[in-house]
PDB file of C-alpha atoms in Angstrom:
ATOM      1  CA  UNK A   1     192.161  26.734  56.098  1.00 94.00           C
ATOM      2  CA  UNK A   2     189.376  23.978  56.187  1.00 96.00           C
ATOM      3  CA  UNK A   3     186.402  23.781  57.689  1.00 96.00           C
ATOM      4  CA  UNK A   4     183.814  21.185  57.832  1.00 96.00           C
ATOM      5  CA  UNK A   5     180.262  19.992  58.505  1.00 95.00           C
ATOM      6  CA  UNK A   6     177.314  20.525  56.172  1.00 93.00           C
ATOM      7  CA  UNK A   7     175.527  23.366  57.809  1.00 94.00           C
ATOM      8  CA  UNK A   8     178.983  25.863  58.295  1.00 96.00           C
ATOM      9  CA  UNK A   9     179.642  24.687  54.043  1.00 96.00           C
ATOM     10  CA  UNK A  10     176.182  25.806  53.122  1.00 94.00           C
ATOM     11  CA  UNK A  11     176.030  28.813  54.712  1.00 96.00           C
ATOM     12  CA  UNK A  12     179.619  30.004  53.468  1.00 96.00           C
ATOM     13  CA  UNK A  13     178.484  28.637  50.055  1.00 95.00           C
ATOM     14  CA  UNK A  14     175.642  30.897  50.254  1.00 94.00           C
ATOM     15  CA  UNK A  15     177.579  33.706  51.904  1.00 95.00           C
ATOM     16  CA  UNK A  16     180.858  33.987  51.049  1.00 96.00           C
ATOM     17  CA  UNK A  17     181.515  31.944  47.921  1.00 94.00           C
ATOM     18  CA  UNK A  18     184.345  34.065  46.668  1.00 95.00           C
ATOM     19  CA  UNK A  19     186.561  32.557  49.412  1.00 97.00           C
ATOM     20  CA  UNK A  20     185.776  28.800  48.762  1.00 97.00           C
ATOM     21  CA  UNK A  21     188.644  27.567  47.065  1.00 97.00           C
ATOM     22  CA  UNK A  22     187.891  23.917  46.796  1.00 96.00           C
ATOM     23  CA  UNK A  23     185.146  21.584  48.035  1.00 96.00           C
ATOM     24  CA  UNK A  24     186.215  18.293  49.325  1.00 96.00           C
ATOM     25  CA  UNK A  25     183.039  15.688  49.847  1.00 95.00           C
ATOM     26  CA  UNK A  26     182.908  12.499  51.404  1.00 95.00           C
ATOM     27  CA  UNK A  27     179.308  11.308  50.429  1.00 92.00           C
ATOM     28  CA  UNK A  28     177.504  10.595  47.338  1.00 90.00           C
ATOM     29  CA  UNK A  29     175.899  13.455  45.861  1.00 89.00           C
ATOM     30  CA  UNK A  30     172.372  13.145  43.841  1.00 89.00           C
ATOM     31  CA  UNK A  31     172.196  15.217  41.069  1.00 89.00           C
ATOM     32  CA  UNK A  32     170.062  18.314  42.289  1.00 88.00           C
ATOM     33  CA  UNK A  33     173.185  18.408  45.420  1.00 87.00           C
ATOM     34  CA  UNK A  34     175.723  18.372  42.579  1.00 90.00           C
ATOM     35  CA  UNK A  35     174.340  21.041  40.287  1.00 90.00           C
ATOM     36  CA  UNK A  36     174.221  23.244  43.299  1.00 87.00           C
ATOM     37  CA  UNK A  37     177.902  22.981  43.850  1.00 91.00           C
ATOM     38  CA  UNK A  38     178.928  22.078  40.244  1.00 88.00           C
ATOM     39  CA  UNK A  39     180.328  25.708  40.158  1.00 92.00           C
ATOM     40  CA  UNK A  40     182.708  24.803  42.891  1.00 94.00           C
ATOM     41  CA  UNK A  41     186.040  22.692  42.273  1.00 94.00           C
ATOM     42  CA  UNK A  42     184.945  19.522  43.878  1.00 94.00           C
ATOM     43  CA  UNK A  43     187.108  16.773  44.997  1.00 94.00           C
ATOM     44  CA  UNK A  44     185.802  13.795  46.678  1.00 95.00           C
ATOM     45  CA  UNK A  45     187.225  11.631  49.077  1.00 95.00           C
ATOM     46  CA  UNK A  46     186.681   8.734  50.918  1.00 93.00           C
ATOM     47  CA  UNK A  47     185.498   8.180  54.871  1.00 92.00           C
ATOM     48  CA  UNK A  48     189.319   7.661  56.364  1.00 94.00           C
ATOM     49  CA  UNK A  49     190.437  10.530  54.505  1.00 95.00           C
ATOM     50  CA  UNK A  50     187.302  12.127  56.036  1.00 95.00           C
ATOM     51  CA  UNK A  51     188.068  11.287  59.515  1.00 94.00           C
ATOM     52  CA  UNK A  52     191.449  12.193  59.222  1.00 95.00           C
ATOM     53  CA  UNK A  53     190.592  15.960  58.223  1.00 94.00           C
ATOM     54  CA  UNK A  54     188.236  16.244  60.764  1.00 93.00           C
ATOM     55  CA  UNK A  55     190.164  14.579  63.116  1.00 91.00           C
ATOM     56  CA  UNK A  56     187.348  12.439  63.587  1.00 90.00           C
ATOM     57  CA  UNK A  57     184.733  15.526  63.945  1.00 90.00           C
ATOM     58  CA  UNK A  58     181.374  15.192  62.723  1.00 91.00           C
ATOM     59  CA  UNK A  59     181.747  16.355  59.183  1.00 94.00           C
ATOM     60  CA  UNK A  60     178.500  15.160  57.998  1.00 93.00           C
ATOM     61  CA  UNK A  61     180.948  14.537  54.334  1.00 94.00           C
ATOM     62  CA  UNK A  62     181.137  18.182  53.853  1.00 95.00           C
ATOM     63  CA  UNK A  63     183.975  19.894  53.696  1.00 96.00           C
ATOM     64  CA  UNK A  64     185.326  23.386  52.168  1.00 97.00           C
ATOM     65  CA  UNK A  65     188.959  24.853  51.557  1.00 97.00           C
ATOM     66  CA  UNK A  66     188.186  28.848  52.249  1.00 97.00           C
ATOM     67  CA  UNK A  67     190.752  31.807  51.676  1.00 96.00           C
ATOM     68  CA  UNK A  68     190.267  33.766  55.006  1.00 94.00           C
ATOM     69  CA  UNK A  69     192.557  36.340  56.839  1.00 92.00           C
ATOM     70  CA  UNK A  70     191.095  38.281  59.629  1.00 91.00           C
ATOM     71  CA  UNK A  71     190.702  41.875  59.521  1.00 91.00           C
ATOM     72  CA  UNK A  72     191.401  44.287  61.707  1.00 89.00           C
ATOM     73  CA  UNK A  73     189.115  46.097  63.358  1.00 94.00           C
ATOM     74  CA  UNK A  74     189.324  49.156  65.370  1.00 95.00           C
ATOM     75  CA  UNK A  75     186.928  49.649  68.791  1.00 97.00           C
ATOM     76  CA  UNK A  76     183.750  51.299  67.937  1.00 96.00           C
ATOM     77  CA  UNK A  77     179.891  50.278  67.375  1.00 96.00           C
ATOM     78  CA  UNK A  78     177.034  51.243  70.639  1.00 96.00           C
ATOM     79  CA  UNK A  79     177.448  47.415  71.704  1.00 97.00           C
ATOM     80  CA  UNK A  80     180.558  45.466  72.407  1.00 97.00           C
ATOM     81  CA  UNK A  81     180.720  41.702  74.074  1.00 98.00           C
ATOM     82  CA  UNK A  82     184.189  40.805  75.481  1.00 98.00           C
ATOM     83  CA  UNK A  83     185.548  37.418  76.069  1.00 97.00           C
ATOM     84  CA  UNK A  84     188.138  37.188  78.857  1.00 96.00           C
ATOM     85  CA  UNK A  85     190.430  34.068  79.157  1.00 93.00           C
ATOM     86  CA  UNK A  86     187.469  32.455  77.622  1.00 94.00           C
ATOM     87  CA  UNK A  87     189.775  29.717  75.925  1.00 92.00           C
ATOM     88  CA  UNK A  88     187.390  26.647  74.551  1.00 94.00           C
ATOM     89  CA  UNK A  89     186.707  27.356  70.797  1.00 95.00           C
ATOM     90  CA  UNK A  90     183.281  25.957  71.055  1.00 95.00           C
ATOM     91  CA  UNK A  91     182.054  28.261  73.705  1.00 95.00           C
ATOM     92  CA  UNK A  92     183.759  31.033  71.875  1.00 97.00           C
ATOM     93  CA  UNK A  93     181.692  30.006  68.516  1.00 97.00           C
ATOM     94  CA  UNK A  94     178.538  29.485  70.106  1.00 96.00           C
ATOM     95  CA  UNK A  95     179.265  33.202  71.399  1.00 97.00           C
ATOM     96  CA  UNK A  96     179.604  34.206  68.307  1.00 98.00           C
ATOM     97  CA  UNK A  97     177.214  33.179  66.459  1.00 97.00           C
ATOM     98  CA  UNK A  98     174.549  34.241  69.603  1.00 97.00           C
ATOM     99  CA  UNK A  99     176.491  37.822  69.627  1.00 97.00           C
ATOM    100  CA  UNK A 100     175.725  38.294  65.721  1.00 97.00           C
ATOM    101  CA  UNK A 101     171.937  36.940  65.584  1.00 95.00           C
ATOM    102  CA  UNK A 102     171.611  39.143  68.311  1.00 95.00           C
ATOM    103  CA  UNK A 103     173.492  42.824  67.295  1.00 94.00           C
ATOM    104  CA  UNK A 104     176.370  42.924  68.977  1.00 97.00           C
ATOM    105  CA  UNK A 105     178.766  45.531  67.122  1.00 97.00           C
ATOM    106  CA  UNK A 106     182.173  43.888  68.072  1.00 98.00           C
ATOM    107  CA  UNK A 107     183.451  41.209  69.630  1.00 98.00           C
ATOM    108  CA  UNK A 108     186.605  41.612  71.563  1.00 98.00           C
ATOM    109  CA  UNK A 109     188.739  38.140  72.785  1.00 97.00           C
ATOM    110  CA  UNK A 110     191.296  38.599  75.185  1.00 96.00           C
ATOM    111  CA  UNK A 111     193.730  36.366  77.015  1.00 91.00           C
ATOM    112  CA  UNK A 112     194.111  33.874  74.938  1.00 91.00           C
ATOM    113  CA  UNK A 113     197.310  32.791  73.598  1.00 88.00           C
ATOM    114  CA  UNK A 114     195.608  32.409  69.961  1.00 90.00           C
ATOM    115  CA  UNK A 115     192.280  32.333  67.848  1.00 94.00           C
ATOM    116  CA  UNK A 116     191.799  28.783  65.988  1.00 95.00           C
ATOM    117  CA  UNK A 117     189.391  30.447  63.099  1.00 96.00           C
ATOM    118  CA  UNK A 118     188.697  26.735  61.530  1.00 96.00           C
ATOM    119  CA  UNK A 119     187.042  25.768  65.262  1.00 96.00           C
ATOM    120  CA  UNK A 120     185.184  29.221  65.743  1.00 97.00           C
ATOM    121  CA  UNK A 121     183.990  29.039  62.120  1.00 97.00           C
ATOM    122  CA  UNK A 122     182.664  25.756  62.551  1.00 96.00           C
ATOM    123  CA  UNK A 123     181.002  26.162  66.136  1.00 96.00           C
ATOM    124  CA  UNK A 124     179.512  29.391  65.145  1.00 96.00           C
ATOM    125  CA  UNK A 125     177.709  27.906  62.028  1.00 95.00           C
ATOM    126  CA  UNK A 126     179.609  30.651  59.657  1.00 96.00           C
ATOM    127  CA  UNK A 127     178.588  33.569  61.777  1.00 97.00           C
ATOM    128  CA  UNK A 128     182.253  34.053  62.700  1.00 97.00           C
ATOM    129  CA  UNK A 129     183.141  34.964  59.159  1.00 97.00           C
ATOM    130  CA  UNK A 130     180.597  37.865  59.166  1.00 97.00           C
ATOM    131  CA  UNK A 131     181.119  38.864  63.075  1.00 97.00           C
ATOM    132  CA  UNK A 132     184.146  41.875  63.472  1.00 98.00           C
ATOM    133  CA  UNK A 133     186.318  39.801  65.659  1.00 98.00           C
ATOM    134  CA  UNK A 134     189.010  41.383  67.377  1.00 96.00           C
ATOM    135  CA  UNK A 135     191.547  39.945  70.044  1.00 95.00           C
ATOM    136  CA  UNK A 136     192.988  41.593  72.651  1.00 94.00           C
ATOM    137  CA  UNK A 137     195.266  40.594  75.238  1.00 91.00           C
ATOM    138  CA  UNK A 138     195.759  42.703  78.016  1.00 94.00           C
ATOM    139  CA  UNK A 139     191.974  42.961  79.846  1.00 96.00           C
ATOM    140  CA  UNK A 140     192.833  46.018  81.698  1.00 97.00           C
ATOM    141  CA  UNK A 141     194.485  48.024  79.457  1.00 97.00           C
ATOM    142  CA  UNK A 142     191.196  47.196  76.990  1.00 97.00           C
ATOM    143  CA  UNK A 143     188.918  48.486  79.793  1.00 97.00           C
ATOM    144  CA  UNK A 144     191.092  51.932  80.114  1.00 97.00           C
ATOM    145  CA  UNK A 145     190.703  52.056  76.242  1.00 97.00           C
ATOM    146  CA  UNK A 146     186.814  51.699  76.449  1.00 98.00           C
ATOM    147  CA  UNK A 147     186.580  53.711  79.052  1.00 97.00           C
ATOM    148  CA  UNK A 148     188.227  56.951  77.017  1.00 97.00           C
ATOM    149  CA  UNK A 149     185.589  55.700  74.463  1.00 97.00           C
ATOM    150  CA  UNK A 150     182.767  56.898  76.584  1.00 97.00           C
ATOM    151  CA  UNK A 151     181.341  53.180  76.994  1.00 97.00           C
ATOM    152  CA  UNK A 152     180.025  51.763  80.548  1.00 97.00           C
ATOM    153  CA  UNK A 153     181.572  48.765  81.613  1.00 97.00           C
ATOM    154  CA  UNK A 154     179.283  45.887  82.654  1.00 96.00           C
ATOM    155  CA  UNK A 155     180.458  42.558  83.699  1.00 93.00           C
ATOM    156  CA  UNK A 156     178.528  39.284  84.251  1.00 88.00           C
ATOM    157  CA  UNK A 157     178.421  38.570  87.912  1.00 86.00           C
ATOM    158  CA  UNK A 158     176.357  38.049  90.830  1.00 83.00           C
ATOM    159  CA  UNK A 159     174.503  40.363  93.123  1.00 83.00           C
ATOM    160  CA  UNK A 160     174.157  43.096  89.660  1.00 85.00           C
ATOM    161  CA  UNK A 161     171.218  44.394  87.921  1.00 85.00           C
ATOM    162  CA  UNK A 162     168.860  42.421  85.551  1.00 84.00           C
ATOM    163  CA  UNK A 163     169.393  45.461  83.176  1.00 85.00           C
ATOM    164  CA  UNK A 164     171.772  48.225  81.684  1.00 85.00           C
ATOM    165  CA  UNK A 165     170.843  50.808  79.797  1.00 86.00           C
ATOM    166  CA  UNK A 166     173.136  53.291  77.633  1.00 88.00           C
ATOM    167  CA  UNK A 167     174.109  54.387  74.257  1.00 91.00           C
ATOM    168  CA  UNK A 168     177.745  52.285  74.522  1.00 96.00           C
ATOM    169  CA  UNK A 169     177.727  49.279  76.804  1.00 96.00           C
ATOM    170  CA  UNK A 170     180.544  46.554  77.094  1.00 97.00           C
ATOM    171  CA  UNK A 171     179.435  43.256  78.285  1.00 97.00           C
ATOM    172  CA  UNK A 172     182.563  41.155  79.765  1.00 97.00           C
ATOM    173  CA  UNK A 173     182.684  37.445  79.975  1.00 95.00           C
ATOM    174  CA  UNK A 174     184.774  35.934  82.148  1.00 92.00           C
ATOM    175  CA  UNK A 175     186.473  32.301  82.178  1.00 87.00           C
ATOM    176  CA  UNK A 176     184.733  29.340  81.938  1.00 78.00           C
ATOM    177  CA  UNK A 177     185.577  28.148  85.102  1.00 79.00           C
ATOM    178  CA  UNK A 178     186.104  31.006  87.212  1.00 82.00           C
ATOM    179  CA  UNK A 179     184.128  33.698  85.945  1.00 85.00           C
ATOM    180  CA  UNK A 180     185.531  37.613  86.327  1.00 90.00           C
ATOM    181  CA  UNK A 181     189.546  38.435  87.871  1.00 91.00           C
ATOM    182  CA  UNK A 182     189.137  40.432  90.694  1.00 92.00           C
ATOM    183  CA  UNK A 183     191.159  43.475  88.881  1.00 94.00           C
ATOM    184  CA  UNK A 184     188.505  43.596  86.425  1.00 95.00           C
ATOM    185  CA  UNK A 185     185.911  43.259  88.531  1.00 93.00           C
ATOM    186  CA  UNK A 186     186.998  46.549  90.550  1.00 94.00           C
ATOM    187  CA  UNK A 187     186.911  48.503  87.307  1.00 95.00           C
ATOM    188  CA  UNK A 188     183.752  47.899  86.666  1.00 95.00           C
ATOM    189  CA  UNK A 189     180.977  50.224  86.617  1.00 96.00           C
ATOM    190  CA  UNK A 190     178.206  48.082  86.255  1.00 94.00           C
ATOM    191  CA  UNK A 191     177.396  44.109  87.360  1.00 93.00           C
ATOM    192  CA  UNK A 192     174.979  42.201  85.069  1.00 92.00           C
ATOM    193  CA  UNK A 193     173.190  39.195  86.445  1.00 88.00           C
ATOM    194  CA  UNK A 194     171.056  36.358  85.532  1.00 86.00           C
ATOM    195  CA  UNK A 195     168.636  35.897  88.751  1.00 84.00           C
ATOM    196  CA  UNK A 196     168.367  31.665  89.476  1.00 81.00           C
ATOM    197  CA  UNK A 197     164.942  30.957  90.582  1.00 80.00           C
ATOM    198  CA  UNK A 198     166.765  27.255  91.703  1.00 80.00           C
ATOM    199  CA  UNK A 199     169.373  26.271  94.224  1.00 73.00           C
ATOM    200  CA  UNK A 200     171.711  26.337  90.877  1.00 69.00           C
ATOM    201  CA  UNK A 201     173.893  28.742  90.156  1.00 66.00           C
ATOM    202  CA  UNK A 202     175.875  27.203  87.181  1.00 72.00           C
ATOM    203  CA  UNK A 203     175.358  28.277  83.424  1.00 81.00           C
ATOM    204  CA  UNK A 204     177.383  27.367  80.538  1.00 87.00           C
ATOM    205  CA  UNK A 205     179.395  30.588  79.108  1.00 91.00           C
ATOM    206  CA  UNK A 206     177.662  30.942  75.887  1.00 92.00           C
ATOM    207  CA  UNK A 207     174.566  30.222  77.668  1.00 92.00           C
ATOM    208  CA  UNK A 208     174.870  33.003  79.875  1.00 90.00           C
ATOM    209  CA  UNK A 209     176.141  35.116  77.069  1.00 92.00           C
ATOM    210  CA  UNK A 210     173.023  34.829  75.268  1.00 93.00           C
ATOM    211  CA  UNK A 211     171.375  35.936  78.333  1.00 91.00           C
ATOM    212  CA  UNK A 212     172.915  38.775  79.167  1.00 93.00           C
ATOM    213  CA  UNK A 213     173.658  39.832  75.191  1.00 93.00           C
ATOM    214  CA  UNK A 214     169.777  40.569  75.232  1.00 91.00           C
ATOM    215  CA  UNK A 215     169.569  42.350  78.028  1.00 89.00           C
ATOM    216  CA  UNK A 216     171.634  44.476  76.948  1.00 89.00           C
ATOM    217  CA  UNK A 217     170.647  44.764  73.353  1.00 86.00           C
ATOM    218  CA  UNK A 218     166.294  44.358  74.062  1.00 76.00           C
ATOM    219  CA  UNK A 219     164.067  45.672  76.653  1.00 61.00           C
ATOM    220  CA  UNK A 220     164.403  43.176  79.411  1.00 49.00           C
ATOM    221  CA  UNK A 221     161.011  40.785  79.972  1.00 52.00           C
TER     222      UNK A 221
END
């Protein structure tokens, strides 16, 4: 797969260089910026070839040919953030990368048809390649899974508590648009909320993630 824009490059360059199979730049390099990739197979190209890979993304002329396959991961870790029917890739990397700056264990997706890793690698600087990721795609049956795991099961939602405490907590996420199902709401055992102090009661996803990721990971302030 590809993946582009300078800061996502660097940080797999840095990270995860065994999986870089080929660097592709559209920008001229001065020497100190070559001899840091000169240990990479380079190939450069020019702007419309750019655009075209990027589908005219900002690529910032960096761009990097990885060898990734997913792993997978089995339920465990004290902390687990789930994304239901959360289905833009931005909002899912922006998750991510928030969910691993901030501890979270695993990350479960469900409901969505399929995972575009080049999008979620991007949009989560990198962090997606070092976050377990694990989808899912039946909500409920997840929740009777986690449940025979011994973890509480908090969902983000008005009217709940400003913080949960416990050993295993799952935080679920619901759609973009229209938040929590009611099915999964009714098998909750705990609501998490952020409190508006304005007549506003709107937050992006990964906004709100972030929120409620360190309430439930740090003491809340």
């Amino acid at each position: 797969m590809t993946v582009y824009g300078k800061r996502v490059v660097e940080y797999i360059i840095q990270k995860h260089e065994g999986i870089v199979k080929e660097l592709l730049i559209a920008k001229k390099l001065d020497k100190k910026e070559l001899n840091k990739l000169k240990r990479f197979k380079i190939n450069f190209i020019d702007n419309k070839t750019a655009q075209k890979i990027s589908r005219n993304g900002n690529h910032q002329g960096y761009f990097a040919k990885i060898d990734f396959i997913p792993k997978a991961w089995d339920i465990s870790g004290n902390k687990i953030l789930v994304l239901d029917n959360v289905t833009d890739m931005g909002n899912i990397g922006a998750i991510t990368r928030t969910a691993y700056a901030l501890g979270i264990d695993l990350l479960i997706i469900t409901g969505i048809k399929e995972l575009k890793w080049p999008q979620v690698i991007r949009t989560s600087a990198g962090a997606a390649l070092d976050m377990k990721i694990l989808t899912f795609q039946n909500i409920l049956d997840l929740i009777n899974i986690l449940k025979t795991k011994g973890y509480i099961i908090a969902g983000a939602a008005v009217g709940g508590e400003c913080k949960i405490t416990g050993e295993k907590i799952a935080l679920i996420m619901g759609n973009e648009g229209e938040g929590l199902k009611k099915k999964v709401k009714e098998k909750l055992d705990k609501i998490l909320s952020i409190d508006m102090k304005n007549d506003f009661d709107s937050l992006n996803v990964s906004v709100a993630a972030g929120i409620l990721i360190d309430r439930i990971t740090n003491e809340c302030k």
